[in-house]
Short mmCIF file of C-alpha atoms in Angstrom, two decimals:
data_model
loop_
_atom_site.label_atom_id
_atom_site.label_comp_id
_atom_site.label_asym_id
_atom_site.label_seq_id
_atom_site.Cartn_x
_atom_site.Cartn_y
_atom_site.Cartn_z
CA GLN A 1 7.72 -1.62 45.07
CA VAL A 2 7.69 1.32 42.52
CA GLN A 3 8.47 4.23 45.16
CA LEU A 4 8.40 7.95 44.53
CA GLN A 5 10.13 11.10 46.42
CA GLU A 6 9.22 14.89 46.23
CA SER A 7 11.77 17.52 46.81
CA GLY A 8 11.64 21.11 47.01
CA PRO A 9 11.51 24.22 49.05
CA GLY A 10 8.91 24.26 51.71
CA LEU A 11 8.27 28.29 51.74
CA VAL A 12 7.80 30.57 48.35
CA LYS A 13 7.32 34.10 48.28
CA PRO A 14 4.00 35.74 46.90
CA SER A 15 4.58 35.52 42.71
CA GLU A 16 7.93 33.70 42.72
CA THR A 17 7.94 30.05 40.99
CA LEU A 18 7.48 26.84 43.03
CA SER A 19 9.51 24.53 42.16
CA LEU A 20 9.28 20.61 43.26
CA THR A 21 11.31 17.61 42.16
CA CYS A 22 10.02 13.65 41.97
CA THR A 23 12.57 11.04 42.16
CA VAL A 24 11.25 7.53 41.15
CA SER A 25 13.12 4.15 42.27
CA SER A 26 12.40 0.87 41.22
CA TYR A 27 10.90 1.48 38.30
CA SER A 28 12.10 3.41 35.28
CA ILE A 29 10.18 6.48 33.87
CA SER A 30 11.04 5.89 30.23
CA SER A 31 10.17 2.40 30.71
CA GLY A 32 6.17 3.53 30.07
CA TYR A 33 3.24 4.66 32.28
CA ASN A 34 2.35 8.51 32.65
CA TRP A 35 4.01 10.74 35.37
CA GLY A 36 1.29 13.02 37.64
CA TRP A 37 1.31 15.65 40.14
CA ILE A 38 -1.55 16.45 42.73
CA ARG A 39 -2.57 18.96 45.06
CA GLN A 40 -4.22 18.85 48.24
CA ALA A 41 -4.95 22.06 50.01
CA PRO A 42 -5.39 21.62 54.10
CA GLY A 43 -8.53 20.37 54.59
CA LYS A 44 -9.71 20.19 50.85
CA GLY A 45 -9.74 17.24 48.08
CA LEU A 46 -7.35 16.21 45.75
CA GLU A 47 -6.82 18.79 42.92
CA TRP A 48 -5.33 17.05 39.90
CA ILE A 49 -2.29 19.91 38.44
CA GLY A 50 -1.04 17.60 35.45
CA ASN A 51 0.74 15.04 33.47
CA PHE A 52 3.51 13.92 31.57
CA TYR A 53 2.46 11.50 29.30
CA ARG A 54 4.86 8.66 27.87
CA GLY A 55 4.55 9.69 24.38
CA GLY A 56 6.51 12.91 25.11
CA SER A 57 3.39 15.00 25.57
CA THR A 58 2.17 16.88 28.70
CA LYS A 59 -1.19 18.06 29.64
CA TYR A 60 -2.64 20.57 32.93
CA ASN A 61 -5.69 21.52 34.15
CA PRO A 62 -6.89 24.12 32.38
CA SER A 63 -7.36 26.27 35.40
CA LEU A 64 -3.72 26.15 35.76
CA LYS A 65 -2.42 25.77 32.43
CA SER A 66 -0.98 28.96 31.99
CA ARG A 67 1.87 28.88 34.87
CA VAL A 68 2.37 25.19 35.07
CA VAL A 69 5.41 23.23 33.34
CA ILE A 70 5.92 19.73 34.38
CA SER A 71 8.81 18.25 32.68
CA VAL A 72 11.29 14.84 33.06
CA ASP A 73 15.08 14.23 33.32
CA THR A 74 15.00 10.41 32.11
CA SER A 75 18.80 10.34 32.92
CA LYS A 76 18.11 10.75 36.53
CA ASN A 77 14.91 9.49 36.81
CA GLN A 78 13.10 12.28 38.15
CA PHE A 79 9.84 14.60 37.04
CA SER A 80 9.57 18.10 37.89
CA LEU A 81 6.80 20.77 38.39
CA LYS A 82 6.74 24.39 37.78
CA LEU A 83 4.32 26.57 38.90
CA ASN A 84 4.62 30.21 38.75
CA SER A 85 3.36 33.35 39.71
CA VAL A 86 2.13 31.71 43.39
CA THR A 87 0.17 33.10 45.56
CA ALA A 88 -1.36 32.24 49.41
CA ALA A 89 -4.28 29.92 46.98
CA ASP A 90 -1.27 27.67 45.94
CA SER A 91 -0.33 26.83 49.25
CA ALA A 92 -0.85 23.08 49.51
CA ALA A 93 0.69 19.74 49.72
CA TYR A 94 1.86 18.85 46.63
CA TYR A 95 2.29 14.86 45.24
CA CYS A 96 3.64 13.06 42.58
CA ALA A 97 2.58 10.05 41.54
CA ARG A 98 2.40 7.33 38.11
CA HIS A 99 -0.18 7.36 36.46
CA ARG A 100 -1.75 4.39 34.32
CA GLU A 101 -3.14 5.17 30.82
CA SER A 102 -6.75 6.92 31.89
CA GLY A 103 -6.84 5.21 34.89
CA PRO A 104 -5.73 5.45 38.43
CA PHE A 105 -3.02 6.73 40.44
CA ASP A 106 -0.92 3.81 41.26
CA TYR A 107 1.71 5.00 43.51
CA TRP A 108 2.12 8.24 45.35
CA GLY A 109 4.91 9.49 46.87
CA GLN A 110 4.65 11.50 50.79
CA GLY A 111 3.48 14.41 49.64
CA THR A 112 5.41 17.99 50.92
CA LEU A 113 3.64 20.41 51.75
CA VAL A 114 4.29 24.27 50.14
CA THR A 115 3.70 27.15 52.01
CA VAL A 116 3.14 30.49 49.93
CA SER A 117 4.00 33.45 52.19
CA SER A 118 6.03 36.20 52.67
CA SER B 1 -17.75 17.98 32.93
CA TYR B 2 -18.08 15.39 35.28
CA VAL B 3 -18.39 15.99 39.10
CA LEU B 4 -18.18 13.43 41.41
CA THR B 5 -20.66 13.97 44.63
CA GLN B 6 -19.67 11.68 47.57
CA PRO B 7 -21.49 11.96 51.13
CA PRO B 8 -18.85 14.32 53.43
CA SER B 9 -18.66 11.91 56.36
CA VAL B 10 -20.01 8.81 57.49
CA SER B 11 -20.23 6.81 60.68
CA VAL B 12 -20.01 3.32 61.62
CA ALA B 13 -19.28 1.38 64.24
CA PRO B 14 -16.39 -1.38 64.42
CA GLY B 15 -16.86 -4.36 63.05
CA GLU B 16 -20.29 -3.49 60.75
CA THR B 17 -20.03 -2.77 57.09
CA THR B 18 -20.03 0.63 55.80
CA ARG B 19 -20.63 1.92 51.99
CA ILE B 20 -19.27 5.11 50.61
CA THR B 21 -21.11 6.15 47.35
CA CYS B 22 -19.75 7.92 43.84
CA VAL B 23 -22.86 9.64 42.18
CA GLU B 24 -22.33 11.12 38.29
CA ASN B 25 -24.51 10.39 35.76
CA ASN B 26 -23.94 7.01 33.95
CA ILE B 27 -21.13 6.71 35.95
CA GLY B 28 -21.41 3.08 35.50
CA SER B 29 -19.86 3.56 32.05
CA LYS B 30 -16.73 4.67 33.03
CA SER B 31 -13.74 3.08 35.33
CA VAL B 32 -13.73 4.13 38.77
CA HIS B 33 -10.71 4.61 41.18
CA TRP B 34 -11.12 4.48 45.03
CA TYR B 35 -8.16 6.20 47.48
CA GLN B 36 -8.06 6.21 51.14
CA GLN B 37 -6.04 9.16 52.86
CA LYS B 38 -5.16 8.12 56.16
CA PRO B 39 -4.24 12.05 58.32
CA GLY B 40 -1.30 12.87 57.04
CA GLN B 41 -0.26 10.31 54.70
CA ALA B 42 -0.87 10.15 50.88
CA PRO B 43 -3.14 9.04 49.26
CA VAL B 44 -3.34 4.95 48.32
CA MET B 45 -5.42 3.40 45.80
CA VAL B 46 -7.40 0.51 47.76
CA ILE B 47 -9.83 -0.49 44.72
CA TYR B 48 -8.82 0.24 40.79
CA TYR B 49 -10.81 -0.15 37.71
CA ASP B 50 -13.93 -0.47 39.35
CA THR B 51 -14.04 -3.74 41.33
CA LYS B 52 -9.88 -4.35 41.54
CA ARG B 53 -8.14 -4.63 44.65
CA PRO B 54 -4.28 -3.89 44.64
CA SER B 55 -1.78 -6.80 46.43
CA GLY B 56 -2.05 -5.88 50.00
CA ILE B 57 -5.10 -4.25 50.07
CA PRO B 58 -7.33 -6.24 52.19
CA GLU B 59 -10.25 -8.37 51.34
CA ARG B 60 -12.56 -6.50 53.65
CA PHE B 61 -12.39 -3.65 50.53
CA SER B 62 -14.69 -4.53 47.50
CA ALA B 63 -16.45 -2.34 45.40
CA SER B 64 -19.19 -1.68 42.38
CA ASN B 65 -20.07 0.48 39.84
CA SER B 66 -23.20 0.49 38.20
CA GLY B 67 -25.79 2.86 36.61
CA ASN B 68 -25.24 6.77 38.32
CA THR B 69 -22.86 5.07 41.63
CA ALA B 70 -19.96 3.73 42.29
CA THR B 71 -20.00 2.25 45.71
CA LEU B 72 -16.98 1.46 48.12
CA THR B 73 -17.54 -1.48 50.45
CA ILE B 74 -15.73 -2.00 54.03
CA THR B 75 -17.32 -5.41 55.64
CA GLY B 76 -15.64 -5.75 58.83
CA VAL B 77 -14.62 -2.18 59.79
CA GLU B 78 -11.54 -1.74 61.69
CA ALA B 79 -10.25 1.17 63.61
CA GLY B 80 -7.37 1.04 61.44
CA ASP B 81 -10.24 1.50 58.30
CA GLU B 82 -10.30 5.42 59.90
CA ALA B 83 -9.79 8.09 57.10
CA ASP B 84 -10.61 9.98 54.29
CA TYR B 85 -11.58 7.99 50.59
CA PHE B 86 -11.58 9.37 47.10
CA CYS B 87 -13.18 8.13 44.22
CA GLN B 88 -11.59 8.91 40.61
CA MET B 89 -12.38 8.23 36.62
CA TRP B 90 -11.12 9.88 33.95
CA ASP B 91 -12.74 12.32 31.98
CA ASN B 92 -12.06 10.97 28.03
CA ALA B 93 -13.77 14.55 26.56
CA SER B 94 -11.45 16.76 28.56
CA ASP B 95 -8.46 14.14 28.34
CA HIS B 96 -7.82 14.83 32.38
CA PRO B 97 -8.52 12.63 35.79
CA VAL B 98 -11.89 13.89 38.03
CA PHE B 99 -11.33 13.56 41.59
CA GLY B 100 -14.55 13.00 44.04
CA GLY B 101 -14.48 15.31 47.22
CA GLY B 102 -13.57 13.07 49.53
CA THR B 103 -15.94 11.00 52.17
CA LYS B 104 -14.53 11.01 55.83
CA LEU B 105 -15.07 7.10 57.47
CA THR B 106 -15.62 8.05 61.33
CA VAL B 107 -15.08 4.67 63.29
CA LEU B 108 -16.91 4.79 66.29
#
């Protein structure tokens, strides 16, 4: 059973960079599939942030593209999210997930709540 | 761009059947996936590629996709089915996923 686990600070100051890591277990991220980040503001729906594709490319939500970087560390079987210049509007639960090509997100992490506040 | 429209909420009595819709023009030409999200938990895929059910998901969950509407059907609803349900498709033109706004299922 593929497992994903997010980690990172739960509190980030405005204008700083939000950094999260997703550790994948029971599956090698270099074996295939794509890997993505999705967030959910309190009481709101799901917002895709971006994907890292198995070919090595990345794709980001146009609304966040200027502030987001997703990278992969295959040696640690992890992938990471960096979102800079955060504001209170970036406060949300952040989920990492495995993504099938042009398809569903079939495995999700439990999520981590990030609050942007001074 | 695509906008997947779901009813904000549906209510159903235990044991009854409920249907949750996801509407977009010609969505039947796309593959639709469904997720269940219980309070305080991560989403779980319950249907993928329109009608496929992952292992461990009860047969009470089924779905269809035709024309302008994709539908998730839950038969014999149980109290444990109370959750938010989201539909999702892939926008090939923009090369990114699109999520519906979600439907809160209340079991009376």
